[in-house]
Amino acid sequence: MIFKLVYPLLIVLFFISAFINKNNLFNDINLSVDNFNIRFNKDIQILRKEIDFLDVTKKSLPFINYTVDENITYFNINGSGVYFKNITSYPNQFYFYNLKEAKENLNSKFNDSLLFIVYNNIRSLKNDRKVIYTDDFSQTWVKVLQKGSLSFDVFQNRRSISRNNTEFALYNLYTDKAHKKEMFTIIFPEYDYFNNAQKLRALWYFDFDPKFFAKNTDRLKEILGLNACIIDGEYNVVYSTNEQQSKRIVDINNFYSFPLEKTNYRILIEKEGLFQLIKVKEIFLLTFILFLIFYINKKEKLKKELHSLKMLNKIKSELLLREPLTALYNRYFLQEEMSFPIKNCGVVLLDIDHFKNINDSFGHDKGDHVLKAVSNSIKLVSIGNADAFRWGGEEFLIIFKDISKIDLLNKVNTLQMLIRNLDIIDNHKITASFGVIYTDIDDKDTFYSAVSKADENLYTAKKTGRDKVVAF
């Protein structure tokens, strides 16, 4: 019965443990996502500090070998473009920012994520004169700058440009008009106000491939044991720890969803399964308990089977040791079970008088009834410390143990009266003759010697008239 109660209790404990672990896991997820955002912001701040390297590259160069195209004056310095707009007189020299060197410095840490740098040096001169530097010397910039300045109009998706001078903006599906390229980008814009107009002062333009997110996203999976991915605002997967993940998330409800700070990207963490909530130690403990219950249950079952087997063997043994008709012991009991010595022993050998005549006159069925009735009478007087045998035919043996002579004779006289009073055959009285010996029995030899003496007394009782007790 106890095992029927234990199994439901284990199931309840299983689900309680899963519930507790789910709460702990969710707390771990929140903490891990917070750390993800902290590390992400730290990476961005490192990037921003490295951008300051640009000022170190500033050097004074002569103003030579330039080309004029309408209101744009431009020239190439080692692959970098320098563009002057709306200038009427040319300086002898100017400050040049080595964008190539800055880019190489940044690329060493950010996996070639930097596509190009554009820096706009605004001068408070008439006609909004300014100089623009870019690490990409191209006629494309000439065409762009002829139509306007380095401002919002350069970008097709204006939301890609943050108006906050101190923060970055991370957006997706952003196309710049200069290169006509759609990409995921992180930009660090800075603005100045000139003639009440907001102008983009400087732009560091990065296209981050999945490697940029891989380090921190993989760490999420390592800590939580759950797959994680980064998606953009259109639910497109930018990076996933699950190689089988589709390129677009269809149902975001299958994930825990968290914002990636200051971006329209999101961090998704797959929801755990039930068995993911069960820790190794709990599985071990539950397995151990189940094994222990199984072992105890098996042990109890074996114990019951053993008990049943013992009972069965006992029954078989009893059947083997007893005579079938009367259920009294047989001579095999004497060989296997009788123990010696026996002190103060009463040996009683009795024989049913004229039993052959009963069988001949009334049939063997009546004879069997007489044998059973006499054996039942013997059982009544031998209750306690005595063993009763069907010694053979109509002859019975009773061994009384640790009994006085007086009690022995009383038992025998009582048995004689019980047999006399048996009413089995109409108009026929049943009697028995008794031979009694009182002695100590040390072993089987003295036992058989005592039985022999009792048999002599029985013979005397039968010879002198039957229905008698000849003792000692």
Short mmCIF file of C-alpha atoms in Angstrom, two decimals:
data_model
loop_
_atom_site.label_atom_id
_atom_site.label_comp_id
_atom_site.label_asym_id
_atom_site.label_seq_id
_atom_site.Cartn_x
_atom_site.Cartn_y
_atom_site.Cartn_z
CA MET A 1 0.00 0.00 0.00
CA ILE A 2 2.83 2.41 0.87
CA PHE A 3 4.35 2.04 -2.58
CA LYS A 4 1.08 3.12 -4.21
CA LEU A 5 1.37 6.37 -2.25
CA VAL A 6 5.08 6.88 -2.94
CA TYR A 7 4.80 6.93 -6.74
CA PRO A 8 2.23 9.81 -6.88
CA LEU A 9 4.33 11.66 -4.29
CA LEU A 10 7.42 11.30 -6.51
CA ILE A 11 5.46 12.69 -9.48
CA VAL A 12 4.34 15.67 -7.37
CA LEU A 13 7.95 16.25 -6.22
CA PHE A 14 9.05 15.97 -9.86
CA PHE A 15 6.73 18.79 -10.93
CA ILE A 16 7.50 20.92 -7.86
CA SER A 17 11.20 20.58 -8.67
CA ALA A 18 10.50 21.48 -12.32
CA PHE A 19 8.52 24.56 -11.20
CA ILE A 20 11.30 25.72 -8.86
CA ASN A 21 13.92 25.13 -11.54
CA LYS A 22 11.79 27.03 -14.07
CA ASN A 23 11.73 30.06 -11.79
CA ASN A 24 15.47 29.76 -11.20
CA LEU A 25 16.06 29.35 -14.94
CA PHE A 26 13.97 32.41 -15.75
CA ASN A 27 15.96 34.42 -13.21
CA ASP A 28 19.16 33.12 -14.82
CA ILE A 29 17.84 34.10 -18.26
CA ASN A 30 17.04 37.65 -17.12
CA LEU A 31 20.44 37.98 -15.48
CA SER A 32 22.20 36.56 -18.54
CA VAL A 33 20.34 38.90 -20.89
CA ASP A 34 21.23 41.86 -18.67
CA ASN A 35 24.87 40.77 -18.85
CA PHE A 36 24.53 40.35 -22.63
CA ASN A 37 23.35 43.96 -22.94
CA ILE A 38 26.12 45.15 -20.64
CA ARG A 39 28.76 43.34 -22.70
CA PHE A 40 27.20 44.55 -25.94
CA ASN A 41 27.26 48.15 -24.75
CA LYS A 42 30.81 47.66 -23.54
CA ASP A 43 31.84 46.45 -27.01
CA ILE A 44 30.18 49.48 -28.54
CA GLN A 45 31.92 51.82 -26.09
CA ILE A 46 35.26 50.20 -26.89
CA LEU A 47 34.49 50.81 -30.53
CA ARG A 48 33.59 54.41 -29.89
CA LYS A 49 36.82 54.99 -27.95
CA GLU A 50 38.79 53.53 -30.82
CA ILE A 51 37.07 55.94 -33.17
CA ASP A 52 38.75 58.70 -31.20
CA PHE A 53 41.94 57.35 -32.71
CA LEU A 54 40.92 59.43 -35.73
CA ASP A 55 42.18 62.63 -34.07
CA VAL A 56 45.62 61.07 -33.65
CA THR A 57 45.90 60.61 -37.41
CA LYS A 58 45.37 64.34 -38.17
CA LYS A 59 48.31 65.89 -40.04
CA SER A 60 48.95 68.98 -42.13
CA LEU A 61 49.26 68.40 -45.92
CA PRO A 62 49.74 70.74 -48.90
CA PHE A 63 46.72 71.49 -51.05
CA ILE A 64 47.78 70.12 -54.49
CA ASN A 65 46.64 68.00 -57.46
CA TYR A 66 42.93 68.63 -57.01
CA THR A 67 40.01 68.40 -59.46
CA VAL A 68 37.13 70.87 -59.71
CA ASP A 69 33.62 69.73 -60.68
CA GLU A 70 31.00 72.50 -60.39
CA ASN A 71 30.95 73.43 -56.69
CA ILE A 72 33.05 70.43 -55.58
CA THR A 73 36.82 70.44 -55.36
CA TYR A 74 38.25 66.99 -54.64
CA PHE A 75 41.40 64.88 -54.77
CA ASN A 76 42.73 61.45 -53.79
CA ILE A 77 45.23 60.79 -51.01
CA ASN A 78 46.26 57.13 -50.93
CA GLY A 79 42.73 55.97 -51.75
CA SER A 80 41.02 58.35 -49.35
CA GLY A 81 38.79 61.05 -50.79
CA VAL A 82 38.95 64.72 -49.79
CA TYR A 83 36.07 66.88 -50.96
CA PHE A 84 35.78 70.69 -50.63
CA LYS A 85 32.42 72.26 -51.26
CA ASN A 86 31.69 75.88 -52.19
CA ILE A 87 35.19 77.25 -51.72
CA THR A 88 36.28 80.30 -53.68
CA SER A 89 39.91 80.36 -52.65
CA TYR A 90 42.26 77.51 -52.03
CA PRO A 91 44.45 77.24 -48.93
CA ASN A 92 48.12 76.36 -49.15
CA GLN A 93 47.62 73.44 -46.77
CA PHE A 94 44.91 71.67 -44.80
CA TYR A 95 44.51 69.18 -41.97
CA PHE A 96 44.06 65.64 -43.28
CA TYR A 97 42.62 62.76 -41.25
CA ASN A 98 44.21 59.43 -42.16
CA LEU A 99 41.01 57.36 -42.33
CA LYS A 100 42.80 54.33 -43.76
CA GLU A 101 44.99 54.08 -40.68
CA ALA A 102 42.01 54.54 -38.38
CA LYS A 103 40.12 51.83 -40.23
CA GLU A 104 43.01 49.39 -39.98
CA ASN A 105 43.20 50.01 -36.24
CA LEU A 106 39.50 49.31 -35.82
CA ASN A 107 39.50 46.26 -38.05
CA SER A 108 42.07 44.57 -35.85
CA LYS A 109 39.38 44.14 -33.18
CA PHE A 110 36.08 44.12 -35.04
CA ASN A 111 36.48 41.53 -37.78
CA ASP A 112 36.55 43.92 -40.73
CA SER A 113 33.12 45.21 -39.77
CA LEU A 114 33.96 48.82 -40.62
CA LEU A 115 32.88 49.54 -44.19
CA PHE A 116 33.93 53.13 -44.43
CA ILE A 117 34.36 56.34 -42.49
CA VAL A 118 33.05 59.74 -43.49
CA TYR A 119 34.17 62.81 -41.59
CA ASN A 120 32.75 66.25 -42.24
CA ASN A 121 34.81 69.21 -41.04
CA ILE A 122 32.43 72.18 -40.85
CA ARG A 123 33.96 75.63 -41.03
CA SER A 124 32.05 78.74 -40.10
CA LEU A 125 32.76 80.51 -43.38
CA LYS A 126 30.51 82.13 -45.89
CA ASN A 127 28.48 80.02 -48.29
CA ASP A 128 28.51 77.02 -45.93
CA ARG A 129 31.97 75.96 -46.99
CA LYS A 130 33.14 72.66 -45.62
CA VAL A 131 35.54 69.79 -46.23
CA ILE A 132 34.51 66.14 -46.25
CA TYR A 133 36.88 63.20 -45.76
CA THR A 134 36.03 59.61 -46.64
CA ASP A 135 38.20 56.50 -46.76
CA ASP A 136 36.56 55.67 -50.10
CA PHE A 137 37.68 57.90 -53.01
CA SER A 138 34.82 57.73 -55.54
CA GLN A 139 33.00 59.89 -58.08
CA THR A 140 29.87 58.70 -56.34
CA TRP A 141 30.56 61.10 -53.49
CA VAL A 142 31.03 63.94 -55.92
CA LYS A 143 27.55 63.36 -57.30
CA VAL A 144 26.05 63.01 -53.85
CA LEU A 145 27.67 66.21 -52.56
CA GLN A 146 26.76 68.21 -55.67
CA LYS A 147 23.10 67.71 -54.78
CA GLY A 148 23.45 68.47 -51.10
CA SER A 149 25.63 68.21 -48.06
CA LEU A 150 26.51 65.28 -45.83
CA SER A 151 23.13 65.13 -44.08
CA PHE A 152 20.09 62.94 -43.73
CA ASP A 153 19.56 62.93 -47.47
CA VAL A 154 22.58 60.69 -47.92
CA PHE A 155 20.57 57.81 -46.42
CA GLN A 156 17.43 56.29 -47.79
CA ASN A 157 16.20 55.13 -44.39
CA ARG A 158 16.46 58.20 -42.18
CA ARG A 159 15.63 56.38 -38.98
CA SER A 160 19.11 54.90 -39.28
CA ILE A 161 20.56 58.17 -38.04
CA SER A 162 20.30 58.96 -34.35
CA ARG A 163 19.96 62.56 -33.25
CA ASN A 164 21.70 61.80 -29.99
CA ASN A 165 25.37 62.74 -30.16
CA THR A 166 26.38 60.35 -27.40
CA GLU A 167 24.64 57.15 -28.41
CA PHE A 168 24.84 54.70 -31.27
CA ALA A 169 22.04 53.47 -33.47
CA LEU A 170 21.68 49.87 -34.66
CA TYR A 171 19.15 49.26 -37.42
CA ASN A 172 18.47 46.82 -40.18
CA LEU A 173 17.57 47.05 -43.87
CA TYR A 174 19.36 50.35 -44.15
CA THR A 175 20.43 51.53 -47.64
CA ASP A 176 22.90 54.31 -48.25
CA LYS A 177 22.54 56.25 -51.52
CA ALA A 178 26.26 56.59 -52.06
CA HIS A 179 26.95 52.87 -52.31
CA LYS A 180 23.39 51.63 -52.91
CA LYS A 181 24.00 48.84 -50.43
CA GLU A 182 21.49 47.37 -48.00
CA MET A 183 22.98 46.09 -44.76
CA PHE A 184 22.84 45.78 -41.02
CA THR A 185 24.62 48.77 -39.63
CA ILE A 186 25.87 50.43 -36.51
CA ILE A 187 26.54 54.13 -36.96
CA PHE A 188 28.00 56.76 -34.67
CA PRO A 189 26.64 60.05 -35.97
CA GLU A 190 27.54 63.49 -34.63
CA TYR A 191 25.78 66.70 -35.52
CA ASP A 192 26.43 70.41 -35.56
CA TYR A 193 23.91 73.18 -36.01
CA PHE A 194 24.81 75.73 -38.69
CA ASN A 195 22.52 78.55 -39.76
CA ASN A 196 19.70 76.92 -37.78
CA ALA A 197 20.10 73.74 -39.82
CA GLN A 198 21.14 70.40 -38.38
CA LYS A 199 24.15 69.02 -40.22
CA LEU A 200 25.73 65.62 -39.93
CA ARG A 201 29.22 66.32 -38.77
CA ALA A 202 30.75 62.86 -38.77
CA LEU A 203 29.74 59.30 -39.53
CA TRP A 204 31.44 56.02 -38.73
CA TYR A 205 29.70 53.43 -40.80
CA PHE A 206 29.87 49.75 -39.76
CA ASP A 207 28.32 46.63 -41.21
CA PHE A 208 28.39 43.93 -38.52
CA ASP A 209 28.34 40.37 -39.75
CA PRO A 210 27.02 37.58 -37.47
CA LYS A 211 30.47 37.19 -35.89
CA PHE A 212 29.91 40.42 -34.00
CA PHE A 213 26.98 38.83 -32.12
CA ALA A 214 28.40 35.30 -31.98
CA LYS A 215 30.62 35.71 -28.91
CA ASN A 216 27.95 36.99 -26.54
CA THR A 217 25.15 34.85 -28.01
CA ASP A 218 27.22 31.67 -27.72
CA ARG A 219 27.92 32.59 -24.13
CA LEU A 220 24.18 32.72 -23.48
CA LYS A 221 23.80 29.16 -24.71
CA GLU A 222 26.81 28.04 -22.68
CA ILE A 223 25.37 29.48 -19.47
CA LEU A 224 21.70 28.55 -19.95
CA GLY A 225 21.97 25.39 -22.01
CA LEU A 226 19.34 26.83 -24.36
CA ASN A 227 19.69 28.02 -27.94
CA ALA A 228 19.66 31.79 -28.46
CA CYS A 229 19.45 34.03 -31.50
CA ILE A 230 19.46 37.69 -32.52
CA ILE A 231 16.69 38.97 -34.81
CA ASP A 232 16.12 42.31 -36.48
CA GLY A 233 12.93 44.36 -36.51
CA GLU A 234 11.52 42.25 -39.33
CA TYR A 235 12.09 38.97 -37.37
CA ASN A 236 14.97 38.00 -39.66
CA VAL A 237 17.63 35.93 -37.90
CA VAL A 238 20.97 37.77 -37.76
CA TYR A 239 22.75 35.07 -35.72
CA SER A 240 21.63 31.85 -34.04
CA THR A 241 23.36 29.20 -31.94
CA ASN A 242 21.07 26.65 -33.58
CA GLU A 243 22.41 25.78 -37.01
CA GLN A 244 19.00 24.39 -37.98
CA GLN A 245 17.25 27.66 -37.20
CA SER A 246 15.28 29.06 -40.13
CA LYS A 247 16.26 32.46 -41.53
CA ARG A 248 13.10 34.08 -40.22
CA ILE A 249 11.24 33.60 -36.93
CA VAL A 250 7.61 32.71 -37.60
CA ASP A 251 6.29 32.41 -34.04
CA ILE A 252 8.10 34.49 -31.45
CA ASN A 253 5.95 32.89 -28.70
CA ASN A 254 8.25 29.87 -28.83
CA PHE A 255 11.01 32.03 -27.31
CA TYR A 256 11.73 34.28 -24.38
CA SER A 257 12.11 37.69 -26.01
CA PHE A 258 14.24 40.59 -24.76
CA PRO A 259 15.21 43.90 -26.39
CA LEU A 260 18.79 44.55 -27.39
CA GLU A 261 19.35 47.94 -25.78
CA LYS A 262 19.23 51.06 -27.96
CA THR A 263 18.40 49.00 -31.04
CA ASN A 264 15.40 47.52 -32.78
CA TYR A 265 17.03 44.10 -32.53
CA ARG A 266 15.82 41.46 -30.10
CA ILE A 267 17.47 38.62 -28.16
CA LEU A 268 15.48 35.39 -28.37
CA ILE A 269 16.06 32.40 -26.07
CA GLU A 270 14.27 29.16 -26.79
CA LYS A 271 11.78 28.01 -24.18
CA GLU A 272 12.89 25.01 -22.21
CA GLY A 273 11.31 21.57 -22.32
CA LEU A 274 10.10 19.77 -19.21
CA PHE A 275 13.12 17.48 -19.00
CA GLN A 276 15.48 20.44 -19.38
CA LEU A 277 14.14 21.69 -16.04
CA ILE A 278 15.26 18.54 -14.24
CA LYS A 279 18.88 18.85 -13.19
CA VAL A 280 21.36 15.97 -13.17
CA LYS A 281 21.40 15.74 -9.38
CA GLU A 282 17.60 15.56 -9.28
CA ILE A 283 17.52 12.90 -11.99
CA PHE A 284 20.11 10.96 -10.00
CA LEU A 285 18.12 11.39 -6.78
CA LEU A 286 14.82 10.39 -8.41
CA THR A 287 16.51 7.42 -10.10
CA PHE A 288 18.03 6.39 -6.78
CA ILE A 289 14.66 6.68 -5.00
CA LEU A 290 12.90 4.73 -7.76
CA PHE A 291 15.63 2.09 -7.64
CA LEU A 292 15.34 1.94 -3.85
CA ILE A 293 11.56 1.60 -4.06
CA PHE A 294 11.94 -1.04 -6.74
CA TYR A 295 14.50 -2.85 -4.60
CA ILE A 296 12.35 -2.71 -1.45
CA ASN A 297 9.28 -3.70 -3.43
CA LYS A 298 11.19 -6.57 -5.02
CA LYS A 299 12.57 -7.59 -1.65
CA GLU A 300 9.08 -7.58 -0.12
CA LYS A 301 7.79 -9.57 -3.06
CA LEU A 302 10.62 -12.09 -2.72
CA LYS A 303 9.99 -12.21 1.01
CA LYS A 304 6.32 -13.01 0.38
CA GLU A 305 7.24 -15.56 -2.25
CA LEU A 306 9.75 -17.12 0.13
CA HIS A 307 7.15 -17.17 2.88
CA SER A 308 4.67 -18.73 0.49
CA LEU A 309 7.31 -21.23 -0.57
CA LYS A 310 8.06 -22.03 3.04
CA MET A 311 4.37 -22.46 3.74
CA LEU A 312 4.04 -24.65 0.67
CA ASN A 313 7.02 -26.71 1.74
CA LYS A 314 5.60 -26.91 5.23
CA ILE A 315 2.29 -28.12 3.85
CA LYS A 316 4.04 -30.62 1.61
CA SER A 317 6.17 -31.69 4.54
CA GLU A 318 3.10 -32.10 6.71
CA LEU A 319 1.44 -34.14 4.01
CA LEU A 320 4.58 -36.24 3.66
CA LEU A 321 4.89 -36.76 7.42
CA ARG A 322 1.22 -37.59 8.01
CA GLU A 323 -0.89 -40.57 7.13
CA PRO A 324 -3.58 -39.45 4.65
CA LEU A 325 -6.68 -41.10 6.18
CA THR A 326 -6.26 -40.14 9.84
CA ALA A 327 -3.85 -37.15 9.45
CA LEU A 328 -1.74 -38.63 12.26
CA TYR A 329 2.04 -38.87 11.91
CA ASN A 330 3.51 -41.83 10.06
CA ARG A 331 6.78 -43.65 10.60
CA TYR A 332 8.58 -41.21 8.24
CA PHE A 333 8.05 -38.52 10.88
CA LEU A 334 9.96 -40.67 13.31
CA GLN A 335 12.90 -40.86 10.90
CA GLU A 336 13.01 -37.16 9.98
CA GLU A 337 11.54 -35.10 12.82
CA MET A 338 11.64 -37.03 16.10
CA SER A 339 14.24 -35.60 18.49
CA PHE A 340 15.85 -37.25 21.48
CA PRO A 341 16.32 -37.59 24.44
CA ILE A 342 12.79 -37.61 25.89
CA LYS A 343 12.51 -37.53 29.68
CA ASN A 344 9.48 -38.77 31.61
CA CYS A 345 8.04 -40.28 28.48
CA GLY A 346 4.76 -42.15 28.23
CA VAL A 347 4.64 -44.70 25.40
CA VAL A 348 1.06 -45.78 24.58
CA LEU A 349 0.36 -48.43 21.95
CA LEU A 350 -3.34 -49.15 21.26
CA ASP A 351 -5.21 -51.46 18.93
CA ILE A 352 -8.89 -51.34 17.89
CA ASP A 353 -10.54 -54.53 19.05
CA HIS A 354 -11.95 -56.89 16.39
CA PHE A 355 -11.28 -54.38 13.62
CA LYS A 356 -11.10 -57.15 10.98
CA ASN A 357 -14.65 -58.20 11.87
CA ILE A 358 -15.78 -54.58 11.38
CA ASN A 359 -14.33 -54.50 7.85
CA ASP A 360 -15.72 -57.95 7.06
CA SER A 361 -19.18 -57.35 8.53
CA PHE A 362 -19.81 -53.69 7.72
CA GLY A 363 -17.40 -52.95 4.86
CA HIS A 364 -14.20 -51.00 4.51
CA ASP A 365 -16.01 -47.65 4.36
CA LYS A 366 -17.29 -48.21 7.89
CA GLY A 367 -13.83 -49.37 8.87
CA ASP A 368 -12.34 -46.11 7.57
CA HIS A 369 -14.93 -44.15 9.58
CA VAL A 370 -13.91 -46.04 12.70
CA LEU A 371 -10.22 -45.33 12.05
CA LYS A 372 -10.96 -41.60 11.62
CA ALA A 373 -13.13 -41.49 14.75
CA VAL A 374 -10.49 -43.21 16.85
CA SER A 375 -7.75 -40.92 15.47
CA ASN A 376 -9.86 -37.86 16.34
CA SER A 377 -10.21 -39.16 19.88
CA ILE A 378 -6.45 -39.65 20.04
CA LYS A 379 -5.93 -36.04 18.85
CA LEU A 380 -8.14 -34.79 21.68
CA VAL A 381 -6.06 -36.38 24.42
CA SER A 382 -2.68 -35.71 22.74
CA ILE A 383 -3.13 -31.97 22.44
CA GLY A 384 -0.02 -30.29 23.83
CA ASN A 385 3.29 -32.01 24.34
CA ALA A 386 2.54 -35.31 22.57
CA ASP A 387 3.00 -36.92 19.13
CA ALA A 388 0.44 -39.38 17.78
CA PHE A 389 1.11 -41.97 15.02
CA ARG A 390 -0.89 -44.42 12.98
CA TRP A 391 1.55 -47.20 13.62
CA GLY A 392 0.00 -49.62 11.16
CA GLY A 393 -3.47 -50.94 10.22
CA GLU A 394 -5.70 -50.43 13.25
CA GLU A 395 -2.72 -49.86 15.58
CA PHE A 396 -1.85 -46.40 16.98
CA LEU A 397 1.13 -45.04 18.95
CA ILE A 398 1.16 -41.99 21.24
CA ILE A 399 4.35 -40.51 22.72
CA PHE A 400 3.60 -38.29 25.71
CA LYS A 401 6.54 -36.05 26.69
CA ASP A 402 7.46 -34.76 30.14
CA ILE A 403 4.38 -36.24 31.84
CA SER A 404 3.83 -37.85 35.22
CA LYS A 405 2.58 -41.43 35.58
CA ILE A 406 -0.71 -40.29 37.07
CA ASP A 407 -1.39 -37.83 34.24
CA LEU A 408 -0.39 -40.48 31.73
CA LEU A 409 -2.91 -42.97 33.11
CA ASN A 410 -5.60 -40.30 33.24
CA LYS A 411 -4.97 -39.51 29.55
CA VAL A 412 -5.15 -43.19 28.63
CA ASN A 413 -8.35 -43.78 30.65
CA THR A 414 -9.94 -40.73 29.06
CA LEU A 415 -9.03 -42.00 25.59
CA GLN A 416 -10.46 -45.43 26.44
CA MET A 417 -13.76 -43.82 27.45
CA LEU A 418 -13.87 -41.64 24.30
CA ILE A 419 -13.44 -44.70 22.11
CA ARG A 420 -16.12 -46.65 24.04
CA ASN A 421 -18.57 -43.80 23.51
CA LEU A 422 -18.11 -43.64 19.75
CA ASP A 423 -21.47 -44.21 18.00
CA ILE A 424 -20.54 -45.03 14.44
CA ILE A 425 -22.03 -48.48 13.78
CA ASP A 426 -25.56 -49.26 14.94
CA ASN A 427 -25.72 -51.89 17.68
CA HIS A 428 -21.94 -52.31 17.65
CA LYS A 429 -19.67 -51.07 20.43
CA ILE A 430 -16.13 -49.99 19.54
CA THR A 431 -13.33 -50.65 22.04
CA ALA A 432 -9.54 -50.67 22.08
CA SER A 433 -6.78 -52.40 24.02
CA PHE A 434 -3.83 -50.44 25.45
CA GLY A 435 -0.20 -51.22 26.26
CA VAL A 436 1.52 -48.46 28.30
CA ILE A 437 5.19 -47.90 29.24
CA TYR A 438 6.64 -45.04 31.34
CA THR A 439 10.38 -44.46 30.80
CA ASP A 440 13.17 -42.16 29.62
CA ILE A 441 14.15 -42.45 25.98
CA ASP A 442 17.69 -41.48 25.01
CA ASP A 443 17.79 -42.35 21.32
CA LYS A 444 16.05 -44.33 18.59
CA ASP A 445 17.24 -47.65 19.94
CA THR A 446 15.74 -47.05 23.38
CA PHE A 447 12.63 -45.69 21.62
CA TYR A 448 12.06 -48.88 19.70
CA SER A 449 12.83 -50.87 22.85
CA ALA A 450 10.11 -48.93 24.72
CA VAL A 451 7.63 -49.46 21.86
CA SER A 452 8.42 -53.15 21.97
CA LYS A 453 7.66 -53.27 25.70
CA ALA A 454 4.42 -51.36 25.13
CA ASP A 455 3.55 -53.88 22.43
CA GLU A 456 4.08 -56.70 24.94
CA ASN A 457 1.66 -54.99 27.35
CA LEU A 458 -0.81 -54.50 24.44
CA TYR A 459 -0.57 -58.20 23.62
CA THR A 460 -1.31 -58.99 27.29
CA ALA A 461 -4.34 -56.66 27.21
CA LYS A 462 -5.75 -58.30 24.09
CA LYS A 463 -4.99 -61.82 25.37
CA THR A 464 -6.75 -61.21 28.69
CA GLY A 465 -10.02 -60.03 27.21
CA ARG A 466 -9.44 -56.77 25.26
CA ASP A 467 -10.80 -53.28 26.11
CA LYS A 468 -8.14 -53.16 28.81
CA VAL A 469 -5.15 -51.02 29.78
CA VAL A 470 -1.99 -52.86 30.73
CA ALA A 471 0.55 -50.34 32.06
CA PHE A 472 4.17 -50.30 33.22
#
